[in-house]
Amino acid sequence: MLGFAESNEDPGNIEDLFNYLKRLYSGEVKSLNEAKLLLVGQGSVGKTSLVKQLMEGTYNPSEPQTDGLTVCTWGIHVNSKDVRLNVWDFGGQEIYHATHQFFLTKRSLYLLVCNCRTSEDENRIEYWLKLIQSFGSESPVIIVGNKKDEQPFDINRKALREKYPNIRAILETSCQSGDGIEELQEAITKEVGQLHDVYNLLPLSWFEVKEQLEALDKDFISYSEYIGICYQNQIPEEHNQTQLIDLLHNLGLVLNFRDHSFLQNTNVLNPAWVTEGIYALLSDETLKTKSKGILTYDDLSRVLNPQRYPGDRHRYLTELMQEFQLCFELPDCPCPRFLIPGLLPKDEPEDIGLEGDTLEFQYHYRILPESVLSRFIVLSYEKIHSQTCWRSGVMLAYYEGDEVCNIARVKADPEDKKIFISINGRETTRRVFLALIRDTFTKIHKSFADLEVTEWVPVPDHPDHPPLDYQELLGLEGMGEQTVTIGKLRLRLNLRQILDGYEPVEARRQPDLKERGLDMEERYGDIHIYQGSRTTHQHGSGDNVAGDLVQGDKNTPASE
């Protein structure tokens, strides 16, 4: 019974529960019989064709690619009951991936559609499974190898099932011939019947609110308008109002972020309103070429249709993009300006070399989500040095007073699934700066479910030799080992000397400091040096921020 027994929310007071049970036994309830089906995968794998074959039994060989998102409804018969599926067909082009996170919800059914003609890596199967895992939790997944008439689906089924237990089936289809479509329909029907909330009994008044919202010919309404509709249908309790909006959000009927102080004031009734607005910004050539990813409210007025996107809703889009770390607001600007890391130039700047000795650190990923480096740039904007950043990298500065102590270069190699960190400058503050950088990456990594990432450090004086596993070195030290042996180089290295360059021995011996309430400043006594100087290194005028960021002026102090 949704709303009390199975909700993570506070169940409300006894009177609310009594009233709900009274409605239940008086017959003023209705079975939900509704669920959400999401199709994800790379572009051109045939997601839209698959939807049309499933729903209509039709095939169009010239089916155009989906731009952004298409939502439709599909009536199926499950366990002798009619169930409405809200089917979400996502565009697979790379530019759209960043906005999928707005809509991926728990307790939904996912179809991960692949192309039988391409490899497991080209289909990026684990990338999509990780994305579903991060935002959809343990929601069931059916993997569909499409275009089986052209080639069999060659993937490691057993390994994927062992690693991702939420995979319910791996099937092959051909939209052209219709082969495998009936089997897929049966699998979908079976999984929908087992979804957690499909048959929940809801008060009739909740359905009346739901139907009233669906009948509105609007892209969005204010939260106060939603509350008014609730009152019209005898739902005055705040607990029931928030519970209902959560349900509608998970069903894909409404987009609501009620935990966000600004976003909570708007209920999006048409999800395409969000995707089309943000995709229009991400696709704008002026923002890509001339502005180099710098977005202003003038750009929103220029790019977006004023009738569909009135000026008083522009902030909703920028807040949403900031909430999901697609952009961040540049500081000290008289008029708001935002940097969209995904629109930064792809070309790596010429002059990003670091003088002198450097401290090197690496992250290696099984799957490197595209948003990791972008989110790192967003979260590190106060440290950006000379406004130098590009699509896959950024230069950061560590200050002590007015002096630049260290410069860091952080860059990603998406093909090798690695991120490289190099820090030069004052030796005594290098590891403090590295600790700050690592702390930011740790926060990002923890936001992904079961992200497989390892830490590596180079062999001293042998940069071309494969790096050493940092956690392995810590483990050896914890076992009392004093050296690490590299037979290929005939080297026996001092273990403590290597590790001292990265973390103080006290920090290494007490890995549970954070759990005991000690923060970074207590772990590294001088860490406050940079943080205390943030206000010292700011642009005198926000008018130059965009230009500096585009040009990468090396004489400009670090942006705060």
mmCIF file of N, CA, C and O in Angstrom, residues 61-133:
data_model
loop_
_atom_site.group_PDB
_atom_site.id
_atom_site.type_symbol
_atom_site.label_atom_id
_atom_site.label_comp_id
_atom_site.label_asym_id
_atom_site.label_seq_id
_atom_site.Cartn_x
_atom_site.Cartn_y
_atom_site.Cartn_z
ATOM 1 N N PRO A 61 12.151 1.770 -42.357
ATOM 2 C CA PRO A 61 13.602 1.702 -42.566
ATOM 3 C C PRO A 61 14.267 3.071 -42.561
ATOM 4 O O PRO A 61 15.477 3.170 -42.401
ATOM 5 N N SER A 62 13.484 4.128 -42.732
ATOM 6 C CA SER A 62 14.035 5.489 -42.748
ATOM 7 C C SER A 62 13.712 6.241 -41.459
ATOM 8 O O SER A 62 13.638 7.475 -41.454
ATOM 9 N N GLU A 63 13.531 5.514 -40.373
ATOM 10 C CA GLU A 63 13.178 6.135 -39.095
ATOM 11 C C GLU A 63 14.258 7.151 -38.692
ATOM 12 O O GLU A 63 15.431 6.823 -38.605
ATOM 13 N N PRO A 64 13.874 8.423 -38.473
ATOM 14 C CA PRO A 64 14.876 9.426 -38.081
ATOM 15 C C PRO A 64 15.353 9.211 -36.647
ATOM 16 O O PRO A 64 14.647 8.598 -35.837
ATOM 17 N N GLN A 65 16.544 9.722 -36.353
ATOM 18 C CA GLN A 65 17.068 9.631 -34.998
ATOM 19 C C GLN A 65 16.231 10.472 -34.042
ATOM 20 O O GLN A 65 15.724 11.527 -34.408
ATOM 21 N N THR A 66 16.106 9.987 -32.807
ATOM 22 C CA THR A 66 15.372 10.736 -31.786
ATOM 23 C C THR A 66 16.234 11.883 -31.291
ATOM 24 O O THR A 66 17.379 11.688 -30.886
ATOM 25 N N ASP A 67 15.670 13.093 -31.360
ATOM 26 C CA ASP A 67 16.362 14.261 -30.812
ATOM 27 C C ASP A 67 15.872 14.489 -29.395
ATOM 28 O O ASP A 67 14.754 14.958 -29.171
ATOM 29 N N GLY A 68 16.704 14.137 -28.454
ATOM 30 C CA GLY A 68 16.356 14.394 -27.062
ATOM 31 C C GLY A 68 15.549 13.286 -26.443
ATOM 32 O O GLY A 68 16.081 12.274 -26.009
ATOM 33 N N LEU A 69 14.233 13.441 -26.424
ATOM 34 C CA LEU A 69 13.391 12.533 -25.665
ATOM 35 C C LEU A 69 11.992 12.490 -26.256
ATOM 36 O O LEU A 69 11.413 13.520 -26.600
ATOM 37 N N THR A 70 11.454 11.270 -26.382
ATOM 38 C CA THR A 70 10.068 11.093 -26.793
ATOM 39 C C THR A 70 9.362 10.253 -25.732
ATOM 40 O O THR A 70 9.891 9.227 -25.290
ATOM 41 N N VAL A 71 8.193 10.708 -25.297
ATOM 42 C CA VAL A 71 7.419 9.984 -24.283
ATOM 43 C C VAL A 71 6.065 9.607 -24.885
ATOM 44 O O VAL A 71 5.387 10.441 -25.482
ATOM 45 N N CYS A 72 5.692 8.343 -24.749
ATOM 46 C CA CYS A 72 4.388 7.889 -25.227
ATOM 47 C C CYS A 72 3.834 6.858 -24.243
ATOM 48 O O CYS A 72 4.531 6.432 -23.317
ATOM 49 N N THR A 73 2.585 6.461 -24.426
ATOM 50 C CA THR A 73 1.969 5.471 -23.538
ATOM 51 C C THR A 73 1.651 4.211 -24.313
ATOM 52 O O THR A 73 1.307 4.248 -25.499
ATOM 53 N N TRP A 74 1.743 3.085 -23.622
ATOM 54 C CA TRP A 74 1.531 1.773 -24.229
ATOM 55 C C TRP A 74 0.695 0.936 -23.268
ATOM 56 O O TRP A 74 1.109 0.695 -22.130
ATOM 57 N N GLY A 75 -0.457 0.509 -23.711
ATOM 58 C CA GLY A 75 -1.310 -0.319 -22.876
ATOM 59 C C GLY A 75 -0.979 -1.790 -23.054
ATOM 60 O O GLY A 75 -0.975 -2.311 -24.175
ATOM 61 N N ILE A 76 -0.689 -2.482 -21.946
ATOM 62 C CA ILE A 76 -0.393 -3.916 -21.993
ATOM 63 C C ILE A 76 -1.282 -4.633 -20.985
ATOM 64 O O ILE A 76 -1.859 -4.008 -20.088
ATOM 65 N N HIS A 77 -1.373 -5.942 -21.129
ATOM 66 C CA HIS A 77 -2.209 -6.763 -20.242
ATOM 67 C C HIS A 77 -1.288 -7.593 -19.357
ATOM 68 O O HIS A 77 -0.519 -8.421 -19.857
ATOM 69 N N VAL A 78 -1.345 -7.341 -18.043
ATOM 70 C CA VAL A 78 -0.443 -7.998 -17.095
ATOM 71 C C VAL A 78 -1.258 -8.616 -15.971
ATOM 72 O O VAL A 78 -2.052 -7.919 -15.311
ATOM 73 N N ASN A 79 -1.088 -9.903 -15.759
ATOM 74 C CA ASN A 79 -1.773 -10.587 -14.652
ATOM 75 C C ASN A 79 -3.282 -10.305 -14.663
ATOM 76 O O ASN A 79 -3.884 -9.948 -13.645
ATOM 77 N N SER A 80 -3.863 -10.430 -15.829
ATOM 78 C CA SER A 80 -5.308 -10.232 -16.024
ATOM 79 C C SER A 80 -5.755 -8.797 -15.789
ATOM 80 O O SER A 80 -6.950 -8.541 -15.582
ATOM 81 N N LYS A 81 -4.814 -7.857 -15.808
ATOM 82 C CA LYS A 81 -5.161 -6.452 -15.604
ATOM 83 C C LYS A 81 -4.547 -5.603 -16.706
ATOM 84 O O LYS A 81 -3.479 -5.917 -17.226
ATOM 85 N N ASP A 82 -5.249 -4.535 -17.051
ATOM 86 C CA ASP A 82 -4.702 -3.580 -18.017
ATOM 87 C C ASP A 82 -3.749 -2.629 -17.302
ATOM 88 O O ASP A 82 -4.099 -2.038 -16.278
ATOM 89 N N VAL A 83 -2.538 -2.494 -17.841
ATOM 90 C CA VAL A 83 -1.508 -1.635 -17.247
ATOM 91 C C VAL A 83 -1.042 -0.632 -18.297
ATOM 92 O O VAL A 83 -0.813 -0.999 -19.457
ATOM 93 N N ARG A 84 -0.907 0.617 -17.873
ATOM 94 C CA ARG A 84 -0.394 1.652 -18.782
ATOM 95 C C ARG A 84 1.094 1.832 -18.543
ATOM 96 O O ARG A 84 1.526 2.129 -17.433
ATOM 97 N N LEU A 85 1.866 1.654 -19.603
ATOM 98 C CA LEU A 85 3.301 1.906 -19.539
ATOM 99 C C LEU A 85 3.595 3.288 -20.103
ATOM 100 O O LEU A 85 3.172 3.614 -21.216
ATOM 101 N N ASN A 86 4.309 4.111 -19.328
ATOM 102 C CA ASN A 86 4.818 5.381 -19.834
ATOM 103 C C ASN A 86 6.198 5.098 -20.418
ATOM 104 O O ASN A 86 7.144 4.818 -19.689
ATOM 105 N N VAL A 87 6.303 5.134 -21.747
ATOM 106 C CA VAL A 87 7.512 4.704 -22.458
ATOM 107 C C VAL A 87 8.366 5.932 -22.786
ATOM 108 O O VAL A 87 7.905 6.850 -23.483
ATOM 109 N N TRP A 88 9.608 5.909 -22.299
ATOM 110 C CA TRP A 88 10.543 7.018 -22.503
ATOM 111 C C TRP A 88 11.645 6.548 -23.451
ATOM 112 O O TRP A 88 12.402 5.638 -23.122
ATOM 113 N N ASP A 89 11.707 7.182 -24.605
ATOM 114 C CA ASP A 89 12.695 6.845 -25.640
ATOM 115 C C ASP A 89 13.727 7.973 -25.687
ATOM 116 O O ASP A 89 13.438 9.078 -26.134
ATOM 117 N N PHE A 90 14.950 7.680 -25.213
ATOM 118 C CA PHE A 90 15.995 8.693 -25.125
ATOM 119 C C PHE A 90 16.866 8.706 -26.377
ATOM 120 O O PHE A 90 17.253 7.652 -26.882
ATOM 121 N N GLY A 91 17.192 9.899 -26.840
ATOM 122 C CA GLY A 91 18.164 10.035 -27.925
ATOM 123 C C GLY A 91 19.524 9.543 -27.452
ATOM 124 O O GLY A 91 19.929 9.788 -26.323
ATOM 125 N N GLY A 92 20.239 8.843 -28.326
ATOM 126 C CA GLY A 92 21.499 8.235 -27.919
ATOM 127 C C GLY A 92 22.731 9.071 -28.202
ATOM 128 O O GLY A 92 23.834 8.710 -27.808
ATOM 129 N N GLN A 93 22.561 10.225 -28.890
ATOM 130 C CA GLN A 93 23.729 11.029 -29.212
ATOM 131 C C GLN A 93 24.407 11.521 -27.927
ATOM 132 O O GLN A 93 23.754 11.791 -26.935
ATOM 133 N N GLU A 94 25.716 11.654 -28.002
ATOM 134 C CA GLU A 94 26.510 11.963 -26.809
ATOM 135 C C GLU A 94 26.041 13.223 -26.106
ATOM 136 O O GLU A 94 26.042 13.298 -24.870
ATOM 137 N N ILE A 95 25.608 14.221 -26.863
ATOM 138 C CA ILE A 95 25.237 15.500 -26.268
ATOM 139 C C ILE A 95 24.040 15.347 -25.317
ATOM 140 O O ILE A 95 23.856 16.144 -24.394
ATOM 141 N N TYR A 96 23.240 14.288 -25.517
ATOM 142 C CA TYR A 96 22.051 14.110 -24.699
ATOM 143 C C TYR A 96 22.309 13.350 -23.396
ATOM 144 O O TYR A 96 21.497 13.399 -22.476
ATOM 145 N N HIS A 97 23.441 12.651 -23.313
ATOM 146 C CA HIS A 97 23.665 11.766 -22.176
ATOM 147 C C HIS A 97 23.631 12.512 -20.848
ATOM 148 O O HIS A 97 23.148 11.983 -19.837
ATOM 149 N N ALA A 98 24.139 13.731 -20.842
ATOM 150 C CA ALA A 98 24.259 14.462 -19.579
ATOM 151 C C ALA A 98 22.911 14.749 -18.945
ATOM 152 O O ALA A 98 22.808 14.893 -17.730
ATOM 153 N N THR A 99 21.857 14.827 -19.762
ATOM 154 C CA THR A 99 20.544 15.170 -19.212
ATOM 155 C C THR A 99 19.709 13.934 -18.879
ATOM 156 O O THR A 99 18.620 14.070 -18.314
ATOM 157 N N HIS A 100 20.192 12.740 -19.193
ATOM 158 C CA HIS A 100 19.437 11.537 -18.846
ATOM 159 C C HIS A 100 19.187 11.463 -17.345
ATOM 160 O O HIS A 100 18.163 10.956 -16.895
ATOM 161 N N GLN A 101 20.159 11.958 -16.568
ATOM 162 C CA GLN A 101 20.070 11.831 -15.116
ATOM 163 C C GLN A 101 18.848 12.558 -14.544
ATOM 164 O O GLN A 101 18.402 12.250 -13.443
ATOM 165 N N PHE A 102 18.280 13.531 -15.289
ATOM 166 C CA PHE A 102 17.074 14.202 -14.811
ATOM 167 C C PHE A 102 15.921 13.216 -14.673
ATOM 168 O O PHE A 102 15.034 13.395 -13.843
ATOM 169 N N PHE A 103 15.908 12.199 -15.527
ATOM 170 C CA PHE A 103 14.704 11.393 -15.703
ATOM 171 C C PHE A 103 14.855 9.933 -15.300
ATOM 172 O O PHE A 103 13.859 9.217 -15.250
ATOM 173 N N LEU A 104 16.087 9.462 -15.070
ATOM 174 C CA LEU A 104 16.266 8.065 -14.690
ATOM 175 C C LEU A 104 15.786 7.886 -13.251
ATOM 176 O O LEU A 104 16.308 8.498 -12.331
ATOM 177 N N THR A 105 14.780 7.050 -13.063
ATOM 178 C CA THR A 105 14.143 6.922 -11.762
ATOM 179 C C THR A 105 14.186 5.486 -11.267
ATOM 180 O O THR A 105 14.382 4.536 -12.036
ATOM 181 N N LYS A 106 13.986 5.337 -9.966
ATOM 182 C CA LYS A 106 13.957 4.013 -9.348
ATOM 183 C C LYS A 106 12.617 3.347 -9.623
ATOM 184 O O LYS A 106 11.652 3.966 -10.051
ATOM 185 N N ARG A 107 12.570 2.050 -9.368
ATOM 186 C CA ARG A 107 11.347 1.261 -9.514
ATOM 187 C C ARG A 107 10.748 1.394 -10.910
ATOM 188 O O ARG A 107 9.540 1.517 -11.090
ATOM 189 N N SER A 108 11.616 1.409 -11.905
ATOM 190 C CA SER A 108 11.206 1.466 -13.309
ATOM 191 C C SER A 108 11.819 0.272 -14.031
ATOM 192 O O SER A 108 12.698 -0.405 -13.496
ATOM 193 N N LEU A 109 11.352 0.010 -15.243
ATOM 194 C CA LEU A 109 11.925 -1.049 -16.073
ATOM 195 C C LEU A 109 12.743 -0.401 -17.179
ATOM 196 O O LEU A 109 12.276 0.526 -17.842
ATOM 197 N N TYR A 110 13.974 -0.890 -17.376
ATOM 198 C CA TYR A 110 14.875 -0.333 -18.379
ATOM 199 C C TYR A 110 15.116 -1.335 -19.499
ATOM 200 O O TYR A 110 15.340 -2.529 -19.242
ATOM 201 N N LEU A 111 15.074 -0.842 -20.737
ATOM 202 C CA LEU A 111 15.552 -1.612 -21.884
ATOM 203 C C LEU A 111 16.854 -0.975 -22.340
ATOM 204 O O LEU A 111 16.870 0.192 -22.750
ATOM 205 N N LEU A 112 17.951 -1.717 -22.250
ATOM 206 C CA LEU A 112 19.238 -1.259 -22.766
ATOM 207 C C LEU A 112 19.386 -1.840 -24.167
ATOM 208 O O LEU A 112 19.599 -3.039 -24.336
ATOM 209 N N VAL A 113 19.223 -0.986 -25.171
ATOM 210 C CA VAL A 113 19.189 -1.447 -26.563
ATOM 211 C C VAL A 113 20.579 -1.324 -27.172
ATOM 212 O O VAL A 113 21.224 -0.269 -27.085
ATOM 213 N N CYS A 114 21.043 -2.396 -27.789
ATOM 214 C CA CYS A 114 22.377 -2.450 -28.396
ATOM 215 C C CYS A 114 22.248 -2.829 -29.869
ATOM 216 O O CYS A 114 21.205 -3.301 -30.324
ATOM 217 N N ASN A 115 23.342 -2.647 -30.574
ATOM 218 C CA ASN A 115 23.402 -2.999 -31.991
ATOM 219 C C ASN A 115 24.219 -4.281 -32.126
ATOM 220 O O ASN A 115 25.401 -4.316 -31.759
ATOM 221 N N CYS A 116 23.592 -5.335 -32.634
ATOM 222 C CA CYS A 116 24.289 -6.620 -32.772
ATOM 223 C C CYS A 116 25.522 -6.525 -33.662
ATOM 224 O O CYS A 116 26.446 -7.341 -33.557
ATOM 225 N N ARG A 117 25.542 -5.512 -34.544
ATOM 226 C CA ARG A 117 26.650 -5.413 -35.500
ATOM 227 C C ARG A 117 27.918 -4.842 -34.866
ATOM 228 O O ARG A 117 28.989 -4.930 -35.454
ATOM 229 N N THR A 118 27.802 -4.229 -33.706
ATOM 230 C CA THR A 118 28.964 -3.576 -33.098
ATOM 231 C C THR A 118 29.378 -4.313 -31.827
ATOM 232 O O THR A 118 28.631 -5.120 -31.276
ATOM 233 N N SER A 119 30.577 -4.010 -31.366
ATOM 234 C CA SER A 119 31.160 -4.743 -30.242
ATOM 235 C C SER A 119 30.540 -4.319 -28.914
ATOM 236 O O SER A 119 29.828 -3.319 -28.814
ATOM 237 N N GLU A 120 30.859 -5.085 -27.876
ATOM 238 C CA GLU A 120 30.377 -4.770 -26.526
ATOM 239 C C GLU A 120 30.865 -3.391 -26.089
ATOM 240 O O GLU A 120 30.129 -2.624 -25.471
ATOM 241 N N ASP A 121 32.126 -3.079 -26.425
ATOM 242 C CA ASP A 121 32.672 -1.775 -26.056
ATOM 243 C C ASP A 121 31.998 -0.647 -26.830
ATOM 244 O O ASP A 121 31.714 0.420 -26.277
ATOM 245 N N GLU A 122 31.744 -0.863 -28.124
ATOM 246 C CA GLU A 122 31.096 0.170 -28.934
ATOM 247 C C GLU A 122 29.672 0.435 -28.466
ATOM 248 O O GLU A 122 29.185 1.567 -28.514
ATOM 249 N N ASN A 123 28.999 -0.599 -27.995
ATOM 250 C CA ASN A 123 27.658 -0.422 -27.439
ATOM 251 C C ASN A 123 27.707 0.201 -26.039
ATOM 252 O O ASN A 123 26.669 0.620 -25.525
ATOM 253 N N ARG A 124 28.874 0.228 -25.439
ATOM 254 C CA ARG A 124 29.092 0.813 -24.114
ATOM 255 C C ARG A 124 28.099 0.241 -23.093
ATOM 256 O O ARG A 124 27.464 0.960 -22.329
ATOM 257 N N ILE A 125 28.021 -1.072 -23.117
ATOM 258 C CA ILE A 125 27.025 -1.749 -22.283
ATOM 259 C C ILE A 125 27.240 -1.447 -20.808
ATOM 260 O O ILE A 125 26.298 -1.108 -20.079
ATOM 261 N N GLU A 126 28.480 -1.559 -20.338
ATOM 262 C CA GLU A 126 28.723 -1.335 -18.908
ATOM 263 C C GLU A 126 28.558 0.132 -18.537
ATOM 264 O O GLU A 126 28.169 0.453 -17.406
ATOM 265 N N TYR A 127 28.849 1.023 -19.444
ATOM 266 C CA TYR A 127 28.612 2.447 -19.179
ATOM 267 C C TYR A 127 27.136 2.676 -18.870
ATOM 268 O O TYR A 127 26.774 3.341 -17.887
ATOM 269 N N TRP A 128 26.254 2.118 -19.693
ATOM 270 C CA TRP A 128 24.823 2.311 -19.502
ATOM 271 C C TRP A 128 24.333 1.575 -18.263
ATOM 272 O O TRP A 128 23.476 2.080 -17.526
ATOM 273 N N LEU A 129 24.856 0.388 -18.008
ATOM 274 C CA LEU A 129 24.454 -0.344 -16.809
ATOM 275 C C LEU A 129 24.864 0.418 -15.548
ATOM 276 O O LEU A 129 24.119 0.450 -14.560
ATOM 277 N N LYS A 130 26.030 1.039 -15.576
ATOM 278 C CA LYS A 130 26.473 1.852 -14.435
ATOM 279 C C LYS A 130 25.578 3.073 -14.272
ATOM 280 O O LYS A 130 25.248 3.472 -13.148
ATOM 281 N N LEU A 131 25.197 3.687 -15.383
ATOM 282 C CA LEU A 131 24.332 4.861 -15.323
ATOM 283 C C LEU A 131 22.977 4.487 -14.718
ATOM 284 O O LEU A 131 22.443 5.195 -13.850
ATOM 285 N N ILE A 132 22.433 3.354 -15.169
ATOM 286 C CA ILE A 132 21.159 2.884 -14.609
ATOM 287 C C ILE A 132 21.317 2.580 -13.124
ATOM 288 O O ILE A 132 20.462 2.924 -12.305
ATOM 289 N N GLN A 133 22.420 1.956 -12.773
ATOM 290 C CA GLN A 133 22.691 1.609 -11.379
ATOM 291 C C GLN A 133 22.779 2.851 -10.503
ATOM 292 O O GLN A 133 22.278 2.883 -9.380
#
